[in-house]
Coordinates of C-alpha atoms in Angstrom, one line a residue:
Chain A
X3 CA 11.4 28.8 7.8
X4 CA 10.1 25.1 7.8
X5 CA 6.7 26.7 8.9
X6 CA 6.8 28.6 5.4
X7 CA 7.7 25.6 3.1
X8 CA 5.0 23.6 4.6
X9 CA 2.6 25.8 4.0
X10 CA 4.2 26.7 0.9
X11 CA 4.0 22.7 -0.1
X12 CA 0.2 22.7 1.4
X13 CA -0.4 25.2 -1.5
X14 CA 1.7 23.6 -4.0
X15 CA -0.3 20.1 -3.7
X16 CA -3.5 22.1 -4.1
X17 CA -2.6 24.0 -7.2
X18 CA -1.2 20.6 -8.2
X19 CA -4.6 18.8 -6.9
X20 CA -6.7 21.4 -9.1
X21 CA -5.0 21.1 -12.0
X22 CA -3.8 17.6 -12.8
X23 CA -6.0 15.6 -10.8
X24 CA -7.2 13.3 -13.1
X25 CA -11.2 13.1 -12.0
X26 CA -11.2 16.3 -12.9
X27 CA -9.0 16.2 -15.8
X28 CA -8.5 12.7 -17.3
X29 CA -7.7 13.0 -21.0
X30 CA -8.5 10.1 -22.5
X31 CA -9.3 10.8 -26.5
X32 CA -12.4 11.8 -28.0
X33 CA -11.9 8.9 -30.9
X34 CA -15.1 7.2 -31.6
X35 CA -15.3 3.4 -32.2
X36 CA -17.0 2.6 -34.7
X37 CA -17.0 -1.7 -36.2
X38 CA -18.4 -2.0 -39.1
X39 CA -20.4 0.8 -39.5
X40 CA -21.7 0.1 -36.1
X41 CA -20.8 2.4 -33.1
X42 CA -19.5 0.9 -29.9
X43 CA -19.9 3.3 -26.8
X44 CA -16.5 3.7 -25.2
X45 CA -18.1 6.2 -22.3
X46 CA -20.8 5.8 -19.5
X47 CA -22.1 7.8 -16.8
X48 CA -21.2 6.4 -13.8
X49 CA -23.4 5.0 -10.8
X50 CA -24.6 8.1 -8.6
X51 CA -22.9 6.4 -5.4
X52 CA -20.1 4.8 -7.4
X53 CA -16.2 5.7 -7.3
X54 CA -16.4 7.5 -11.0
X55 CA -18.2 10.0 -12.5
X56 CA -17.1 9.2 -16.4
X57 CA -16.8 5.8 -17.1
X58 CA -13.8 5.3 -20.4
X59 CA -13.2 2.1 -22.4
X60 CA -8.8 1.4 -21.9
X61 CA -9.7 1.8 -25.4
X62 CA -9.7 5.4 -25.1
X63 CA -6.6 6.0 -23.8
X64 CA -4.5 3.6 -26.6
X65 CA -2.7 5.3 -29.3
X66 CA -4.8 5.7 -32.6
X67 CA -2.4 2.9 -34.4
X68 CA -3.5 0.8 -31.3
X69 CA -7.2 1.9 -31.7
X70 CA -7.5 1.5 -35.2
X71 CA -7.1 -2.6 -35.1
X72 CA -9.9 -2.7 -33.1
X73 CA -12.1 -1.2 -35.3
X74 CA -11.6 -3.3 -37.9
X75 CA -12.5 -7.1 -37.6
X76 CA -10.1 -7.8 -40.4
X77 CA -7.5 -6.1 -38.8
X78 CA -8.0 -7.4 -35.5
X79 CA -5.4 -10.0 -35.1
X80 CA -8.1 -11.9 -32.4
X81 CA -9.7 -13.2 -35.0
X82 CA -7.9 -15.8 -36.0
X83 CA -8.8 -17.1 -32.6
X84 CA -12.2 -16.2 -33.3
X85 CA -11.8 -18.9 -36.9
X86 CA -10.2 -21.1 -34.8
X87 CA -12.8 -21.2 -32.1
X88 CA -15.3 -21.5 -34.5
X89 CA -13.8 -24.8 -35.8
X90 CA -13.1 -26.2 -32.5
X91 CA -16.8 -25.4 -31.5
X92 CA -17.5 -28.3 -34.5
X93 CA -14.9 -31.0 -32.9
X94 CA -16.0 -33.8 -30.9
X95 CA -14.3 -34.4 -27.6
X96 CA -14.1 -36.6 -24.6
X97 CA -15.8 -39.8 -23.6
X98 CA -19.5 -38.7 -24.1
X99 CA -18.8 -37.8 -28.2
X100 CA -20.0 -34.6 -28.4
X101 CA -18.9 -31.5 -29.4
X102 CA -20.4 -27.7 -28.4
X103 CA -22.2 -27.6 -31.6
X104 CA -23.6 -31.2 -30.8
X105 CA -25.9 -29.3 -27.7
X106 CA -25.7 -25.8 -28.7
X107 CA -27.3 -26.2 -32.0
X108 CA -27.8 -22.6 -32.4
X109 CA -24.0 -21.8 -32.8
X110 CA -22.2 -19.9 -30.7
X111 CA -24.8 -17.1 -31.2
X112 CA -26.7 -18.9 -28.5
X113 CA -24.2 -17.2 -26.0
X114 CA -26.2 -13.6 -27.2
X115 CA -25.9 -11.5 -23.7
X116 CA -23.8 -14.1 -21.5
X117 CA -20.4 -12.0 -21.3
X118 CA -22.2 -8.7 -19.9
X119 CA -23.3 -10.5 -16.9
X120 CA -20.3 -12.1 -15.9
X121 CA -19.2 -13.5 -13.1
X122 CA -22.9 -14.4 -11.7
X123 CA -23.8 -16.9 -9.1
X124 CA -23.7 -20.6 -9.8
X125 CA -26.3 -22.1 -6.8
X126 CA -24.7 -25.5 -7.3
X127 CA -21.5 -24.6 -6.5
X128 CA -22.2 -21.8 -4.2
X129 CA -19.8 -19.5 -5.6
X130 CA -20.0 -17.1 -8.7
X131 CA -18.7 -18.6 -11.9
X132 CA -16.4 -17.2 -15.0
X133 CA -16.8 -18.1 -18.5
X134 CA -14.0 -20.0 -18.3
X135 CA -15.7 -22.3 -15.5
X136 CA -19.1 -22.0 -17.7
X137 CA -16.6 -23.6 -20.8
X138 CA -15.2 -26.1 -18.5
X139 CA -18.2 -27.3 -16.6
X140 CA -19.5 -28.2 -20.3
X141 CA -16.5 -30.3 -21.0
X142 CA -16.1 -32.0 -18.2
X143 CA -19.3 -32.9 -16.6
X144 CA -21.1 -32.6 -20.6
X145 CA -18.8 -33.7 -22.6
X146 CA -16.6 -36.1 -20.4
X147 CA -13.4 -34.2 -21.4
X148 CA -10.5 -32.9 -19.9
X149 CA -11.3 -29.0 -18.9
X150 CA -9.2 -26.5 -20.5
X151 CA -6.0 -24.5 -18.4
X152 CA -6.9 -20.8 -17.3
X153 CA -4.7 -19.5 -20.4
X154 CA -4.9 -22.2 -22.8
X155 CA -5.5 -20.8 -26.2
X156 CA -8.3 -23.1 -27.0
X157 CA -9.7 -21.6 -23.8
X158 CA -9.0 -17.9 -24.8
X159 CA -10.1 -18.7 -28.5
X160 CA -13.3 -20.0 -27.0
X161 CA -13.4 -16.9 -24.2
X162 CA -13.1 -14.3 -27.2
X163 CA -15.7 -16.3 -29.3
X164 CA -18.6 -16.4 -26.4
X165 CA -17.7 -12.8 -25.6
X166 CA -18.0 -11.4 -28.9
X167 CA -21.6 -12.4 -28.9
X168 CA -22.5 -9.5 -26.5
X169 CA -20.0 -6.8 -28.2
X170 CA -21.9 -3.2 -27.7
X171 CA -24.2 -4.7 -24.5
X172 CA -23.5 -2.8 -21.8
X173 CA -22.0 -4.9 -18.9
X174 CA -24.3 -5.6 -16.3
X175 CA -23.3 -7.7 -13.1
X176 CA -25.4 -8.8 -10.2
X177 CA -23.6 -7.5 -6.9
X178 CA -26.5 -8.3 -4.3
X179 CA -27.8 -11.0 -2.5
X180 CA -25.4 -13.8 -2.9
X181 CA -22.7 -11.8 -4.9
X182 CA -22.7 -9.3 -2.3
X183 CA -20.0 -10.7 0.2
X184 CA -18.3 -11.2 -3.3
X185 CA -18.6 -8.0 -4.3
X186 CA -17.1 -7.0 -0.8
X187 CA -14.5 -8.9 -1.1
X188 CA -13.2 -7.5 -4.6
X189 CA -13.6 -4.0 -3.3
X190 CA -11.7 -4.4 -0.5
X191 CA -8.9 -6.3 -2.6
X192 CA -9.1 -3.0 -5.1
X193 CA -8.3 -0.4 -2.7
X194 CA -5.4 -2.7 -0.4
X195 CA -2.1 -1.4 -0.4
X196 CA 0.1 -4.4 -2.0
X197 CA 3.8 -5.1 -2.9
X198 CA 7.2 -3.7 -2.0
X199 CA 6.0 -0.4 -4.3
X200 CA 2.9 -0.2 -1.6
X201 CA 0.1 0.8 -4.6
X202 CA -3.4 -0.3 -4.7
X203 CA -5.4 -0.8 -8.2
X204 CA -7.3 2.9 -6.9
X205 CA -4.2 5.0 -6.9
X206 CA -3.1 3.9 -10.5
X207 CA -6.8 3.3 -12.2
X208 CA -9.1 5.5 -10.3
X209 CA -6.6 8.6 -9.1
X210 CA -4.5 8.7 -11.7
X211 CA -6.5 7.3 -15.1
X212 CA -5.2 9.8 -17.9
X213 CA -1.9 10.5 -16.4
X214 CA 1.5 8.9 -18.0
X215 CA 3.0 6.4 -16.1
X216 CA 6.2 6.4 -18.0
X217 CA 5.6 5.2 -21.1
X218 CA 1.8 4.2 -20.6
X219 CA -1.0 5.9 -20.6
X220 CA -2.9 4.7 -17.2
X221 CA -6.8 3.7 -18.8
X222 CA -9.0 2.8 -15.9
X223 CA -8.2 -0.9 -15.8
X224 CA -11.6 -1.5 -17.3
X225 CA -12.6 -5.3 -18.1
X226 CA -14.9 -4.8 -20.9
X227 CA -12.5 -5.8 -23.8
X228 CA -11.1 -9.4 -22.2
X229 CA -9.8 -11.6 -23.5
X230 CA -7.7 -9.0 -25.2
X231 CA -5.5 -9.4 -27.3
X232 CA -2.0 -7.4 -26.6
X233 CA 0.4 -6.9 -29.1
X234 CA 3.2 -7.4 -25.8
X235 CA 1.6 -10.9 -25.8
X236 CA 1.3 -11.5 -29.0
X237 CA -1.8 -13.2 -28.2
X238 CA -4.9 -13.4 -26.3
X239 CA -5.1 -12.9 -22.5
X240 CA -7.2 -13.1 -19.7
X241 CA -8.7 -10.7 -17.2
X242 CA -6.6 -13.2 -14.7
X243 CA -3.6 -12.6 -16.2
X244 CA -3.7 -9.1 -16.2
X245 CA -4.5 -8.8 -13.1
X246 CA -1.3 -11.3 -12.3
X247 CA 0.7 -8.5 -14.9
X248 CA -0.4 -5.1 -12.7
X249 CA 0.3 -6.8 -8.8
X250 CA 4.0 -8.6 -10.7
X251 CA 4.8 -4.7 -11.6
X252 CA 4.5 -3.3 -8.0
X253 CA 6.2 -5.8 -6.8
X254 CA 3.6 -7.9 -4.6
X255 CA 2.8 -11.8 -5.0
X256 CA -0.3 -12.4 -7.6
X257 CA -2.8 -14.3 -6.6
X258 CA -3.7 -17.6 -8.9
X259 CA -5.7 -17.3 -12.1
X260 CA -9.0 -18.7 -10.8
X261 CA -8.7 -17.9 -7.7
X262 CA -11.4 -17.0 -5.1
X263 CA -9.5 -13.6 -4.8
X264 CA -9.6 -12.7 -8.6
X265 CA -12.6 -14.0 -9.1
X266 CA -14.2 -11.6 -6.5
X267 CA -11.5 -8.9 -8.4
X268 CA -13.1 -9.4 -11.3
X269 CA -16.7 -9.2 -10.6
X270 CA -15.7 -6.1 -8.3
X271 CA -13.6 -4.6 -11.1
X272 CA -16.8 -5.9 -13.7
X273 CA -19.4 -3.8 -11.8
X274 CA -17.3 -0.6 -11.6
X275 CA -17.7 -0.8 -15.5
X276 CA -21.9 -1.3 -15.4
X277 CA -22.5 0.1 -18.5
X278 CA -19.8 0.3 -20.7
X279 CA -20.3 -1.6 -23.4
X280 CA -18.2 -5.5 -24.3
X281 CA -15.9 -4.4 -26.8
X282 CA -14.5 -8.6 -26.8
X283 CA -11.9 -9.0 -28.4
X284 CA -10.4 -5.9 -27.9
X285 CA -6.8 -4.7 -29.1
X286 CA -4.3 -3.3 -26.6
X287 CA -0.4 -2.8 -26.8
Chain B
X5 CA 31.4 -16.3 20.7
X6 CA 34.0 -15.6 18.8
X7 CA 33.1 -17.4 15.8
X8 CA 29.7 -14.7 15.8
X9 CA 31.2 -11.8 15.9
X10 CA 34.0 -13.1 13.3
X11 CA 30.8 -14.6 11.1
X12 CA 28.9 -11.4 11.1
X13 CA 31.0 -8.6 9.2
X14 CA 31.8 -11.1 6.6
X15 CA 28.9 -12.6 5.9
X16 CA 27.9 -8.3 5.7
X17 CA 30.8 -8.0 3.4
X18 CA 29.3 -10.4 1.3
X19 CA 25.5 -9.3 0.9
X20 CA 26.6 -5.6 0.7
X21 CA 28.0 -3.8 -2.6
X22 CA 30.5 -1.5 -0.6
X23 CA 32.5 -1.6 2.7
X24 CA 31.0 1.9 3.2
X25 CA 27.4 0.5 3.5
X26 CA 28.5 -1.6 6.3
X27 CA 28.1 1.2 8.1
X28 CA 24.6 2.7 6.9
X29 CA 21.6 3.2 9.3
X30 CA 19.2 0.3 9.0
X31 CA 15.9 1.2 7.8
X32 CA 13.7 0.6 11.1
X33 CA 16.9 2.9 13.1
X34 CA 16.3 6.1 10.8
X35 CA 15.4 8.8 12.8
X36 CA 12.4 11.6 12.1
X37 CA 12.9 14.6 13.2
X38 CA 9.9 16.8 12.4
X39 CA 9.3 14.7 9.6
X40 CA 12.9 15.4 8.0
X41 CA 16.1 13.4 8.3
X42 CA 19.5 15.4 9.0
X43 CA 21.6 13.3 8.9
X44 CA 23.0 11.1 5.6
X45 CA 22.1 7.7 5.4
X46 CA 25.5 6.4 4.8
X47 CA 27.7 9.5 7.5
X48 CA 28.9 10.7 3.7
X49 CA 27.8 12.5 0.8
X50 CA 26.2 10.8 -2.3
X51 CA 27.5 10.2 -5.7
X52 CA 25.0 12.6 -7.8
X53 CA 26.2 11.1 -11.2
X54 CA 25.2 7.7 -10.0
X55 CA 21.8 9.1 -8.2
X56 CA 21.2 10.5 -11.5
X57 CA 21.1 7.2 -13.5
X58 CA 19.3 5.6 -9.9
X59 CA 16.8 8.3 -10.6
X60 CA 16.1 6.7 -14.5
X61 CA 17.1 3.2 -13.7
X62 CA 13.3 1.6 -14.2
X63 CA 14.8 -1.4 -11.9
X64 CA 15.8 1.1 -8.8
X65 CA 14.4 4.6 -8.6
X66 CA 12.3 4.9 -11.5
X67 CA 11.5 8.5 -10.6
X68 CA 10.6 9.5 -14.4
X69 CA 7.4 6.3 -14.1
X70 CA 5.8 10.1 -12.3
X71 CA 7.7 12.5 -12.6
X72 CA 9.1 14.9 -15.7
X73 CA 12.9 15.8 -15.6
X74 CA 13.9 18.2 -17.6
X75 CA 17.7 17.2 -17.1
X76 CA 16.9 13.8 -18.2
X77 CA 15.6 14.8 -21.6
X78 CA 17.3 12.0 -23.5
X79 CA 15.4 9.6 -21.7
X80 CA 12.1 9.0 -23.9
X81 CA 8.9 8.2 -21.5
X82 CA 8.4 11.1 -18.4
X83 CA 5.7 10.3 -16.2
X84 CA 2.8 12.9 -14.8
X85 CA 1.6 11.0 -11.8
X86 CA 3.8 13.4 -9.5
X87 CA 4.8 17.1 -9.9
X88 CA 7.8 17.7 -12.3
X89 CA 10.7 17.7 -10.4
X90 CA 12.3 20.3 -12.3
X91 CA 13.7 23.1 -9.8
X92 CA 13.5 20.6 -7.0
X93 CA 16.5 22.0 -4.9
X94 CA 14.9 25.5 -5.0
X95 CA 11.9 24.4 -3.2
X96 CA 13.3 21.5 -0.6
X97 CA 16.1 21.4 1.3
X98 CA 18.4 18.3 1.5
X99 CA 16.6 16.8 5.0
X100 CA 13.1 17.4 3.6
X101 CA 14.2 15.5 0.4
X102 CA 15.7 12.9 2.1
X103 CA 12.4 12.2 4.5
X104 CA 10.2 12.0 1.2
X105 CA 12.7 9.5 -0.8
X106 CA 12.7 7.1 2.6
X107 CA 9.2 7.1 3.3
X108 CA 7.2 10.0 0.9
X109 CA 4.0 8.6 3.3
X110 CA 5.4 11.2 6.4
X111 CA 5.8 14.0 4.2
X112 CA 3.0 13.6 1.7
X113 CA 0.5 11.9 3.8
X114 CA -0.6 8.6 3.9
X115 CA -2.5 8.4 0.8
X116 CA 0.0 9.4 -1.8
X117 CA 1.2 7.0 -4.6
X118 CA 4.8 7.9 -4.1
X119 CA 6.6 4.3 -3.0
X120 CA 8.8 5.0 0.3
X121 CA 12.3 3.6 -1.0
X122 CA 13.5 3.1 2.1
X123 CA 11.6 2.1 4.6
X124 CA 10.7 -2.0 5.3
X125 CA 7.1 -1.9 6.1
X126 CA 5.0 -2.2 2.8
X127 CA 2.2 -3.2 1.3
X128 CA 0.5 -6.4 1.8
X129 CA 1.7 -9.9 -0.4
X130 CA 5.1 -8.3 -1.0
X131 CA 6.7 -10.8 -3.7
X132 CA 9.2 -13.2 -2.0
X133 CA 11.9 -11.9 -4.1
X134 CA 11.6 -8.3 -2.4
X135 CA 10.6 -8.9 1.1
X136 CA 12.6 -7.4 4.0
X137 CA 14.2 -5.3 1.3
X138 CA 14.3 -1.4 0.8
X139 CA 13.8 -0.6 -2.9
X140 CA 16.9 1.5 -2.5
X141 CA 19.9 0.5 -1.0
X142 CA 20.7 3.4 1.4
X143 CA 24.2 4.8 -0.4
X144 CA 21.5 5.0 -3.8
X145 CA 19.1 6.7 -1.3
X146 CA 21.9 9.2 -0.7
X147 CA 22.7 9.3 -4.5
X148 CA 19.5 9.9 -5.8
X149 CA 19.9 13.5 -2.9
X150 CA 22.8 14.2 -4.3
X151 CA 21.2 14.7 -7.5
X152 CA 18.3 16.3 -6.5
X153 CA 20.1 18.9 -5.3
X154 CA 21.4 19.7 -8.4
X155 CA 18.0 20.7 -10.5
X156 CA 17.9 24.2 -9.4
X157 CA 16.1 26.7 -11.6

């Protein structure tokens, strides 16, 4: 009798494998984005050797009300950061009088390429850096000024501003040599158990992308938008913080926004989206 | 001496919703037997109106996060990760259920996503808030079987 259920359930979770495993049947949309009369790829092929096949945008799997504020910069309620980050790019700070625009005399534009790559190695400190410790090694050791917090909104503003430079390059990270133990170290951090609900960032974003998890849609947990701005925030956020958001909901202890272990999440996390394209600042609910 | 064994049942009275629970296996003591669980939890029979809202509650069961419920159709967000649990009682019986709600890893392997909601050993870093806790308190465990077993097709 047990026999029979058993193999019963064997064949159940097989018929249930085959037809709503997500690798094989992820539904994200088949919108297009499209800013400004300028397409932004929201699919990739992914590595030969790597953990997916199809590579998706989150913004694929966002409801079209969602979707449509990202393609429109007008709509996009990260630009106003955007403004304001242009303004504060003009403002002279700290004891050395300078502002960005006093050194970077080509405008932000100068930053052309920068948010694909990131994190990459920093040789002086030996360990690979963020945009946010690019920002704040220019204000405190350049400009003599206090650096920014994590999730400051000047820091955001200026996050989203430096990122949007490379919207529609496709991301690109170096995950050898030096970023290799790094690189290990995200990985292994991705596919850890953590938190009283026992779930890893793999059995939500790489075995169940597509699927509802209640009322969400489960994206990949791609990094390509951040900073994004989220209509639950009502503002920008960091890849950090949601990272902080997705450990908080099953229950384990986050690590700290800048730290080693989320740094090496993010370049791991960063590489499994080599060649999706930076869609900064992108709109999620 | 005295004053432990005095000290023990009140300070159990205390952390404890319900006398009854006093009495409820601990989760390390619940016994396997070819990966299912005979006996109850609590020695009684749950409440299947309350395991029904346990089921829902997104603070306790949250069952619907992966699974569609028919029976719950007033409820707005049902989940895919998981199979729909529509018809349940048709294909398990009450020990087999009760084995995957304490720790779904015996019954549906080691890799699945279902959290075990009864069972101490988690995942790594669990938040200070919910370590050396079950998710489920054992009477909800017993709850949440009592309603299972009514979904039959």
């Amino acid at each position: 009798m047990k026999r029979v259920k058993k193999a019963m359930f064997a064949s159940g979770l097989l018929a249930f494998t085959l037809t709503l495993n997500p690798a094989a049947q992820a539904d994200p949309d088949d919108d297009t984005l499209v800013i400004d009369g300028v397409e932004v790829i929201t699919s990739a092929k992914g590595k030969e050797d790597g953990p997916l096949d199809e590579l998706y945008s989150g913004w694929r799997f966002r409801s079209d009300e969602t979707q449509s504020f990202q393609a429109d910069d007008f709509e996009n309620p990260a630009f106003v950061a955007i403004d304001q980050a242009l303004e504060q790019f003009e403002v002279v700070e700290g004891a050395a009088g300078k502002a960005c625009a006093s050194c970077h005399e080509g405008g932000p534009e100068e930053f052309e390429g920068l948010r694909a790559a990131l994190p990459r190695w920093n040789a002086d400190t030996g360990k690979p850096e963020t945009i946010q410790h690019i920002i704040n090694e220019c204000r405190t050791e350049r400009m003599q000024a206090e650096p920014w917090k994590w999730e400051a909104n000047e820091m955001l503003n200026m996050t989203a501003l430096v990122g949007l430079q490379s919207r529609g390059m496709p991301v690109d990270v170096q995950t050898d040599g030096e970023m290799s133990p790094w690189y290990e170290k995200g990985k292994e951090l991705y596919y850890t158990r953590v938190g009283q609900l026992d779930m890893s960032c793999a059995n939500c974003h790489e075995d169940n992308y597509g699927n509802m998890i209640r009322a969400d849609h489960l994206s990949q947990g791609q990094t390509n938008g951040f900073p994004v701005y989220r209509l639950k925030w009502a503002g920008l956020g960091s890849i950090h913080r949601r990272f902080k958001g997705c450990m908080s909901n099953i229950r384990a202890k986050p690590y700290k926004r800048g730290s080693d272990e989320f740094v090496a999440l993010e370049l791991y996390v960063a590489s499994r989206g080599e060649g999706l394209a930076v869609e900064t600042p992108a709109v999620r609910n | 001496m005295s004053l432990k064994t005095n000290f023990l049942p009140a300070l159990l009275l205390a952390v404890m919703p319900t006398v009854a629970m006093a009495e409820a296996v601990a989760p390390d003591d619940v016994v396997f037997e070819d990966d299912v669980i005979v006996a109850s939890l609590t020695g009684a029979d749950g409440n299947a109106v309350n395991g029904r809202k346990v089921f829902a509650n997104r603070k306790q069961g949250n069952c619907l996060a992966c699974h569609i419920n028919a029976d719950l159709k007033e409820q707005l967000f049902h989940g895919e990760v998981g199979p729909p649990l529509d018809g349940v009682a048709d294909r398990w019986e009450e020990p087999e259920l009760r084995a995957i709600i304490v720790n779904s890893k015996i019954v549906l392997g080691d890799e699945t996503i279902m959290p075990s909601f009864y069972r101490l050993k988690n995942g790594a870093r669990t938040a200070e808030k919910f370590q050396g806790k079950t998710i489920l308190s054992a009477e909800q465990v017993e709850d949440v079987i009592a309603y299972l077993r009514t979904l039959k097709e």
